[in-house]
PDB file of C-alpha atoms in Angstrom:
ATOM      1  CA  LYS A   1     -79.615  84.925  74.077  1.00  0.00           C
ATOM      2  CA  ASN A   2     -82.299  83.850  71.641  1.00  0.00           C
ATOM      3  CA  GLU A   3     -82.201  85.062  68.074  1.00  0.00           C
ATOM      4  CA  VAL A   4     -85.354  85.114  65.958  1.00  0.00           C
ATOM      5  CA  GLU A   5     -85.387  85.050  62.174  1.00  0.00           C
ATOM      6  CA  GLN A   6     -88.501  85.429  60.073  1.00  0.00           C
ATOM      7  CA  SER A   7     -88.885  84.751  56.382  1.00  0.00           C
ATOM      8  CA  PRO A   8     -89.818  86.109  53.999  1.00  0.00           C
ATOM      9  CA  GLN A   9     -89.465  89.759  54.969  1.00  0.00           C
ATOM     10  CA  ASN A  10     -92.083  90.790  52.408  1.00  0.00           C
ATOM     11  CA  LEU A  11     -94.705  88.721  50.680  1.00  0.00           C
ATOM     12  CA  THR A  12     -97.181  89.638  47.969  1.00  0.00           C
ATOM     13  CA  ALA A  13     -99.942  87.195  47.113  1.00  0.00           C
ATOM     14  CA  GLN A  14    -103.085  87.033  45.008  1.00  0.00           C
ATOM     15  CA  GLU A  15    -106.395  86.602  46.744  1.00  0.00           C
ATOM     16  CA  GLY A  16    -107.098  82.927  47.363  1.00  0.00           C
ATOM     17  CA  GLU A  17    -103.474  81.819  47.552  1.00  0.00           C
ATOM     18  CA  PHE A  18    -102.077  79.683  50.390  1.00  0.00           C
ATOM     19  CA  ILE A  19     -99.556  81.670  52.443  1.00  0.00           C
ATOM     20  CA  THR A  20     -96.695  80.408  54.599  1.00  0.00           C
ATOM     21  CA  ILE A  21     -94.589  82.560  56.923  1.00  0.00           C
ATOM     22  CA  ASN A  22     -91.646  81.037  58.751  1.00  0.00           C
ATOM     23  CA  CYS A  23     -89.988  81.710  62.103  1.00  0.00           C
ATOM     24  CA  SER A  24     -86.753  80.175  63.359  1.00  0.00           C
ATOM     25  CA  TYR A  25     -85.121  80.703  66.737  1.00  0.00           C
ATOM     26  CA  SER A  26     -81.807  79.692  68.227  1.00  0.00           C
ATOM     27  CA  VAL A  27     -82.515  78.657  71.846  1.00  0.00           C
ATOM     28  CA  GLY A  28     -84.911  75.964  73.049  1.00  0.00           C
ATOM     29  CA  ILE A  29     -88.191  77.462  74.235  1.00  0.00           C
ATOM     30  CA  SER A  30     -91.384  76.488  76.016  1.00  0.00           C
ATOM     31  CA  ALA A  31     -93.773  78.459  73.789  1.00  0.00           C
ATOM     32  CA  LEU A  32     -93.865  80.827  70.826  1.00  0.00           C
ATOM     33  CA  HIS A  33     -96.266  83.649  69.968  1.00  0.00           C
ATOM     34  CA  TRP A  34     -97.630  84.818  66.646  1.00  0.00           C
ATOM     35  CA  LEU A  35     -98.899  88.410  66.415  1.00  0.00           C
ATOM     36  CA  GLN A  36    -100.630  90.395  63.680  1.00  0.00           C
ATOM     37  CA  GLN A  37    -100.084  94.124  63.252  1.00  0.00           C
ATOM     38  CA  HIS A  38    -102.718  95.870  61.163  1.00  0.00           C
ATOM     39  CA  PRO A  39    -101.842  98.654  58.706  1.00  0.00           C
ATOM     40  CA  GLY A  40    -103.234 101.129  61.249  1.00  0.00           C
ATOM     41  CA  GLY A  41    -100.678  99.924  63.809  1.00  0.00           C
ATOM     42  CA  GLY A  42    -102.830  97.900  66.214  1.00  0.00           C
ATOM     43  CA  ILE A  43    -101.399  94.552  67.362  1.00  0.00           C
ATOM     44  CA  VAL A  44    -103.442  91.411  67.933  1.00  0.00           C
ATOM     45  CA  SER A  45    -102.263  88.181  69.503  1.00  0.00           C
ATOM     46  CA  LEU A  46    -103.019  85.285  67.118  1.00  0.00           C
ATOM     47  CA  PHE A  47    -101.552  82.172  68.695  1.00  0.00           C
ATOM     48  CA  MET A  48     -99.435  80.913  71.544  1.00  0.00           C
ATOM     49  CA  LEU A  49     -97.920  77.512  70.741  1.00  0.00           C
ATOM     50  CA  SER A  50     -95.998  75.029  72.810  1.00  0.00           C
ATOM     51  CA  SER A  51     -96.282  72.021  70.499  1.00  0.00           C
ATOM     52  CA  GLY A  52     -98.005  70.670  67.403  1.00  0.00           C
ATOM     53  CA  LYS A  53    -100.588  72.759  65.616  1.00  0.00           C
ATOM     54  CA  LYS A  54    -103.318  75.299  66.354  1.00  0.00           C
ATOM     55  CA  LYS A  55    -106.066  76.480  64.017  1.00  0.00           C
ATOM     56  CA  HIS A  56    -108.291  79.527  64.125  1.00  0.00           C
ATOM     57  CA  GLY A  57    -110.478  80.119  61.110  1.00  0.00           C
ATOM     58  CA  ARG A  58    -108.219  80.307  58.051  1.00  0.00           C
ATOM     59  CA  LEU A  59    -105.067  80.625  60.156  1.00  0.00           C
ATOM     60  CA  ILE A  60    -102.972  77.612  61.117  1.00  0.00           C
ATOM     61  CA  ALA A  61     -99.824  77.745  63.245  1.00  0.00           C
ATOM     62  CA  THR A  62     -97.400  74.864  63.655  1.00  0.00           C
ATOM     63  CA  ILE A  63     -94.292  74.446  65.743  1.00  0.00           C
ATOM     64  CA  ASN A  64     -91.449  71.928  65.774  1.00  0.00           C
ATOM     65  CA  ILE A  65     -89.678  72.361  69.088  1.00  0.00           C
ATOM     66  CA  GLN A  66     -86.796  70.037  68.170  1.00  0.00           C
ATOM     67  CA  GLU A  67     -86.076  71.901  64.930  1.00  0.00           C
ATOM     68  CA  LYS A  68     -86.656  75.319  66.586  1.00  0.00           C
ATOM     69  CA  HIS A  69     -89.057  76.360  63.844  1.00  0.00           C
ATOM     70  CA  SER A  70     -92.619  77.570  63.533  1.00  0.00           C
ATOM     71  CA  SER A  71     -94.816  78.346  60.559  1.00  0.00           C
ATOM     72  CA  LEU A  72     -97.941  80.434  60.164  1.00  0.00           C
ATOM     73  CA  HIS A  73    -100.212  79.433  57.292  1.00  0.00           C
ATOM     74  CA  ILE A  74    -103.132  81.362  55.836  1.00  0.00           C
ATOM     75  CA  THR A  75    -105.532  79.415  53.651  1.00  0.00           C
ATOM     76  CA  ALA A  76    -107.670  81.126  50.973  1.00  0.00           C
ATOM     77  CA  SER A  77    -105.951  84.465  51.597  1.00  0.00           C
ATOM     78  CA  HIS A  78    -107.989  87.662  51.400  1.00  0.00           C
ATOM     79  CA  PRO A  79    -107.009  91.344  51.086  1.00  0.00           C
ATOM     80  CA  ARG A  80    -108.062  91.865  54.719  1.00  0.00           C
ATOM     81  CA  ASP A  81    -105.211  89.516  55.714  1.00  0.00           C
ATOM     82  CA  SER A  82    -102.763  92.218  54.600  1.00  0.00           C
ATOM     83  CA  ALA A  83    -100.740  93.003  57.709  1.00  0.00           C
ATOM     84  CA  VAL A  84     -97.366  92.469  59.337  1.00  0.00           C
ATOM     85  CA  TYR A  85     -97.034  89.080  61.038  1.00  0.00           C
ATOM     86  CA  ILE A  86     -94.594  88.856  63.925  1.00  0.00           C
ATOM     87  CA  CYS A  87     -93.316  85.893  65.913  1.00  0.00           C
ATOM     88  CA  ALA A  88     -91.977  86.216  69.469  1.00  0.00           C
ATOM     89  CA  VAL A  89     -90.099  83.863  71.794  1.00  0.00           C
ATOM     90  CA  PRO A  90     -88.688  84.046  75.328  1.00  0.00           C
ATOM     91  CA  LEU A  91     -85.349  85.857  75.442  1.00  0.00           C
ATOM     92  CA  TYR A  92     -83.481  83.103  77.240  1.00  0.00           C
ATOM     93  CA  GLY A  93     -85.666  80.158  76.360  1.00  0.00           C
ATOM     94  CA  GLY A  94     -87.454  79.644  79.641  1.00  0.00           C
ATOM     95  CA  SER A  95     -89.427  82.445  81.244  1.00  0.00           C
ATOM     96  CA  GLN A  96     -92.383  83.773  79.299  1.00  0.00           C
ATOM     97  CA  GLY A  97     -91.913  87.207  80.839  1.00  0.00           C
ATOM     98  CA  ASN A  98     -89.021  88.429  78.709  1.00  0.00           C
ATOM     99  CA  LEU A  99     -89.785  88.251  74.972  1.00  0.00           C
ATOM    100  CA  ILE A 100     -87.866  89.006  71.818  1.00  0.00           C
ATOM    101  CA  PHE A 101     -89.450  89.474  68.435  1.00  0.00           C
ATOM    102  CA  GLY A 102     -88.756  88.715  64.824  1.00  0.00           C
ATOM    103  CA  LYS A 103     -88.634  91.746  62.524  1.00  0.00           C
ATOM    104  CA  GLY A 104     -91.936  90.740  60.986  1.00  0.00           C
ATOM    105  CA  THR A 105     -93.235  89.608  57.612  1.00  0.00           C
ATOM    106  CA  LYS A 106     -95.197  92.196  55.667  1.00  0.00           C
ATOM    107  CA  LEU A 107     -97.986  90.473  53.755  1.00  0.00           C
ATOM    108  CA  SER A 108     -99.909  92.159  50.973  1.00  0.00           C
ATOM    109  CA  VAL A 109    -102.819  90.267  49.414  1.00  0.00           C
ATOM    110  CA  LYS A 110    -104.033  91.671  46.096  1.00  0.00           C
ATOM    111  CA  PRO A 111    -107.659  91.245  44.951  1.00  0.00           C
TER     112      PRO A 111
ATOM    113  CA  GLU B   1    -115.110  95.670  76.892  1.00  0.00           C
ATOM    114  CA  ALA B   2    -111.819  93.982  77.803  1.00  0.00           C
ATOM    115  CA  GLN B   3    -109.020  96.313  76.813  1.00  0.00           C
ATOM    116  CA  VAL B   4    -105.658  97.890  77.461  1.00  0.00           C
ATOM    117  CA  THR B   5    -105.806 101.691  77.417  1.00  0.00           C
ATOM    118  CA  GLN B   6    -102.747 103.784  76.717  1.00  0.00           C
ATOM    119  CA  ASN B   7    -102.535 107.542  76.954  1.00  0.00           C
ATOM    120  CA  PRO B   8    -101.689 109.723  75.223  1.00  0.00           C
ATOM    121  CA  ARG B   9    -101.912 108.383  71.653  1.00  0.00           C
ATOM    122  CA  TYR B  10     -99.564 111.061  70.356  1.00  0.00           C
ATOM    123  CA  LEU B  11     -97.007 113.145  72.237  1.00  0.00           C
ATOM    124  CA  ILE B  12     -94.397 115.651  71.128  1.00  0.00           C
ATOM    125  CA  THR B  13     -92.028 116.804  73.843  1.00  0.00           C
ATOM    126  CA  VAL B  14     -88.656 118.431  74.298  1.00  0.00           C
ATOM    127  CA  THR B  15     -85.401 116.842  75.391  1.00  0.00           C
ATOM    128  CA  GLY B  16     -85.119 116.514  79.147  1.00  0.00           C
ATOM    129  CA  LYS B  17     -88.740 117.164  80.067  1.00  0.00           C
ATOM    130  CA  LYS B  18     -90.000 114.292  82.219  1.00  0.00           C
ATOM    131  CA  LEU B  19     -93.041 112.482  80.900  1.00  0.00           C
ATOM    132  CA  THR B  20     -95.278 109.563  81.785  1.00  0.00           C
ATOM    133  CA  VAL B  21     -97.189 107.318  79.412  1.00  0.00           C
ATOM    134  CA  THR B  22    -100.048 105.615  81.200  1.00  0.00           C
ATOM    135  CA  CYS B  23    -101.280 102.063  80.662  1.00  0.00           C
ATOM    136  CA  SER B  24    -104.347 100.560  82.266  1.00  0.00           C
ATOM    137  CA  GLN B  25    -106.065  97.178  81.815  1.00  0.00           C
ATOM    138  CA  ASN B  26    -109.502  96.041  82.991  1.00  0.00           C
ATOM    139  CA  MET B  27    -108.985  92.260  82.723  1.00  0.00           C
ATOM    140  CA  ASN B  28    -107.324  91.634  86.103  1.00  0.00           C
ATOM    141  CA  HIS B  29    -104.229  90.379  84.270  1.00  0.00           C
ATOM    142  CA  GLU B  30    -101.160  89.693  86.387  1.00  0.00           C
ATOM    143  CA  TYR B  31     -98.618  90.326  83.624  1.00  0.00           C
ATOM    144  CA  MET B  32     -98.017  93.697  81.938  1.00  0.00           C
ATOM    145  CA  SER B  33     -95.264  94.844  79.652  1.00  0.00           C
ATOM    146  CA  TRP B  34     -93.945  97.779  77.622  1.00  0.00           C
ATOM    147  CA  TYR B  35     -92.456  97.644  74.110  1.00  0.00           C
ATOM    148  CA  ARG B  36     -91.053 100.091  71.637  1.00  0.00           C
ATOM    149  CA  GLN B  37     -91.225  99.656  67.877  1.00  0.00           C
ATOM    150  CA  ASP B  38     -88.727 101.242  65.510  1.00  0.00           C
ATOM    151  CA  PRO B  39     -88.355 100.893  61.718  1.00  0.00           C
ATOM    152  CA  GLY B  40     -85.890  98.148  60.850  1.00  0.00           C
ATOM    153  CA  LEU B  41     -85.595  97.008  64.476  1.00  0.00           C
ATOM    154  CA  GLY B  42     -89.099  95.713  65.088  1.00  0.00           C
ATOM    155  CA  LEU B  43     -90.613  95.362  68.540  1.00  0.00           C
ATOM    156  CA  ARG B  44     -88.319  95.373  71.562  1.00  0.00           C
ATOM    157  CA  GLN B  45     -89.317  94.851  75.168  1.00  0.00           C
ATOM    158  CA  ILE B  46     -88.521  97.644  77.634  1.00  0.00           C
ATOM    159  CA  TYR B  47     -89.826  96.412  81.009  1.00  0.00           C
ATOM    160  CA  TYR B  48     -92.291  93.848  82.223  1.00  0.00           C
ATOM    161  CA  SER B  49     -94.135  93.074  85.426  1.00  0.00           C
ATOM    162  CA  MET B  50     -95.256  89.623  86.529  1.00  0.00           C
ATOM    163  CA  ASN B  51     -97.491  91.069  89.272  1.00  0.00           C
ATOM    164  CA  VAL B  52     -97.942  93.999  91.661  1.00  0.00           C
ATOM    165  CA  GLU B  53     -94.596  95.339  92.948  1.00  0.00           C
ATOM    166  CA  VAL B  54     -92.684  92.884  90.683  1.00  0.00           C
ATOM    167  CA  THR B  55     -90.923  94.464  87.696  1.00  0.00           C
ATOM    168  CA  ASP B  56     -87.976  93.407  85.568  1.00  0.00           C
ATOM    169  CA  LYS B  57     -85.902  94.688  82.690  1.00  0.00           C
ATOM    170  CA  GLY B  58     -86.546  93.685  79.125  1.00  0.00           C
ATOM    171  CA  ASP B  59     -84.209  94.003  76.184  1.00  0.00           C
ATOM    172  CA  VAL B  60     -83.879  97.826  76.117  1.00  0.00           C
ATOM    173  CA  PRO B  61     -84.561  99.306  79.600  1.00  0.00           C
ATOM    174  CA  GLU B  62     -82.029 102.169  79.531  1.00  0.00           C
ATOM    175  CA  GLY B  63     -83.635 105.587  79.966  1.00  0.00           C
ATOM    176  CA  TYR B  64     -86.973 104.234  81.200  1.00  0.00           C
ATOM    177  CA  LYS B  65     -88.596 103.551  84.562  1.00  0.00           C
ATOM    178  CA  VAL B  66     -91.761 101.697  85.471  1.00  0.00           C
ATOM    179  CA  SER B  67     -93.811 101.037  88.572  1.00  0.00           C
ATOM    180  CA  ARG B  68     -96.570  98.557  89.400  1.00  0.00           C
ATOM    181  CA  LYS B  69     -98.305  99.786  92.528  1.00  0.00           C
ATOM    182  CA  GLU B  70    -101.669  98.327  91.560  1.00  0.00           C
ATOM    183  CA  LYS B  71    -102.661  95.492  89.296  1.00  0.00           C
ATOM    184  CA  ARG B  72    -104.470  97.500  86.625  1.00  0.00           C
ATOM    185  CA  ASN B  73    -101.835 100.223  85.992  1.00  0.00           C
ATOM    186  CA  PHE B  74     -98.316 100.067  84.609  1.00  0.00           C
ATOM    187  CA  PRO B  75     -97.012 103.551  83.723  1.00  0.00           C
ATOM    188  CA  LEU B  76     -93.866 104.098  81.666  1.00  0.00           C
ATOM    189  CA  ILE B  77     -91.732 107.008  82.876  1.00  0.00           C
ATOM    190  CA  LEU B  78     -89.085 108.836  80.881  1.00  0.00           C
ATOM    191  CA  GLU B  79     -87.201 110.926  83.439  1.00  0.00           C
ATOM    192  CA  SER B  80     -85.120 112.815  80.878  1.00  0.00           C
ATOM    193  CA  PRO B  81     -86.282 111.984  77.355  1.00  0.00           C
ATOM    194  CA  SER B  82     -83.807 112.151  74.501  1.00  0.00           C
ATOM    195  CA  PRO B  83     -84.366 112.141  70.714  1.00  0.00           C
ATOM    196  CA  ASN B  84     -83.325 108.466  70.477  1.00  0.00           C
ATOM    197  CA  GLN B  85     -86.448 107.626  72.488  1.00  0.00           C
ATOM    198  CA  THR B  86     -88.617 108.848  69.640  1.00  0.00           C
ATOM    199  CA  SER B  87     -90.599 105.727  68.854  1.00  0.00           C
ATOM    200  CA  LEU B  88     -93.960 103.952  68.822  1.00  0.00           C
ATOM    201  CA  TYR B  89     -94.689 102.483  72.243  1.00  0.00           C
ATOM    202  CA  PHE B  90     -97.047  99.631  73.084  1.00  0.00           C
ATOM    203  CA  CYS B  91     -98.312  98.358  76.399  1.00  0.00           C
ATOM    204  CA  ALA B  92     -99.666  94.812  76.705  1.00  0.00           C
ATOM    205  CA  SER B  93    -101.149  92.579  79.368  1.00  0.00           C
ATOM    206  CA  ARG B  94    -101.626  88.847  79.757  1.00  0.00           C
ATOM    207  CA  ARG B  95    -103.000  86.380  82.268  1.00  0.00           C
ATOM    208  CA  GLN B  96    -100.139  84.740  84.102  1.00  0.00           C
ATOM    209  CA  THR B  97    -100.414  81.120  85.135  1.00  0.00           C
ATOM    210  CA  LEU B  98     -97.839  78.495  86.086  1.00  0.00           C
ATOM    211  CA  ASP B  99     -97.464  77.513  82.445  1.00  0.00           C
ATOM    212  CA  GLY B 100     -97.888  81.110  81.161  1.00  0.00           C
ATOM    213  CA  PHE B 101     -99.756  79.974  78.092  1.00  0.00           C
ATOM    214  CA  TYR B 102    -102.136  82.805  77.323  1.00  0.00           C
ATOM    215  CA  GLY B 103    -102.189  85.395  74.568  1.00  0.00           C
ATOM    216  CA  TYR B 104    -101.565  89.099  74.895  1.00  0.00           C
ATOM    217  CA  THR B 105    -103.891  92.092  74.716  1.00  0.00           C
ATOM    218  CA  PHE B 106    -102.149  95.164  73.310  1.00  0.00           C
ATOM    219  CA  GLY B 107    -102.921  98.824  73.754  1.00  0.00           C
ATOM    220  CA  SER B 108    -103.395 101.041  70.691  1.00  0.00           C
ATOM    221  CA  GLY B 109     -99.917 102.512  70.905  1.00  0.00           C
ATOM    222  CA  THR B 110     -98.364 105.887  71.791  1.00  0.00           C
ATOM    223  CA  ARG B 111     -96.369 107.712  69.161  1.00  0.00           C
ATOM    224  CA  LEU B 112     -93.717 109.750  70.990  1.00  0.00           C
ATOM    225  CA  THR B 113     -91.529 112.378  69.364  1.00  0.00           C
ATOM    226  CA  VAL B 114     -88.701 113.957  71.362  1.00  0.00           C
ATOM    227  CA  VAL B 115     -87.239 117.097  69.798  1.00  0.00           C
TER     228      VAL B 115
END
């Protein structure tokens, strides 16, 4: 069974700072997901990664399959980035149907 | 607008009274799934469906049933709800291809309280 660890659990930053959130998992996988949960509760899918790096606006996600580690970076952070960021991986490494989730990183960006 | 619609948004019920939470998507997605979210435990998958008439257990399926009779709908059924099923529930859908590499669309969530 895959285990997913996220760090840090909580993160407070000043507007404009560069943010890094980490996700480690225990079983080899084919792809990893990053999600964003807004303070109101809604969840948005940010990235699905199988290798290398993906970029969307100020968000960058990287994955190292060999090291079983992924990072989510936010450049020039803004108060509207305040949310919980969650990574998810397949439960048993292979099928993308059965996912398990990290407990999330709560980010607060102060103006 | 492409979306996943869950109903109801809020529900308070009593122990043992059967209930159904509906989930519908308008994107013709093959894959649908149900999750519950609890403080300190995060999101956990209940059931998922790779296509019509194909369902499988997630991490925490006990006490829940699902069906997938048509592509757009994936209801979550609690035959005899108990207080430990008080939680925030999310439905999600996703295109399913051979490599499975597409993002999810989540519903707005259903906050269920069982007293």
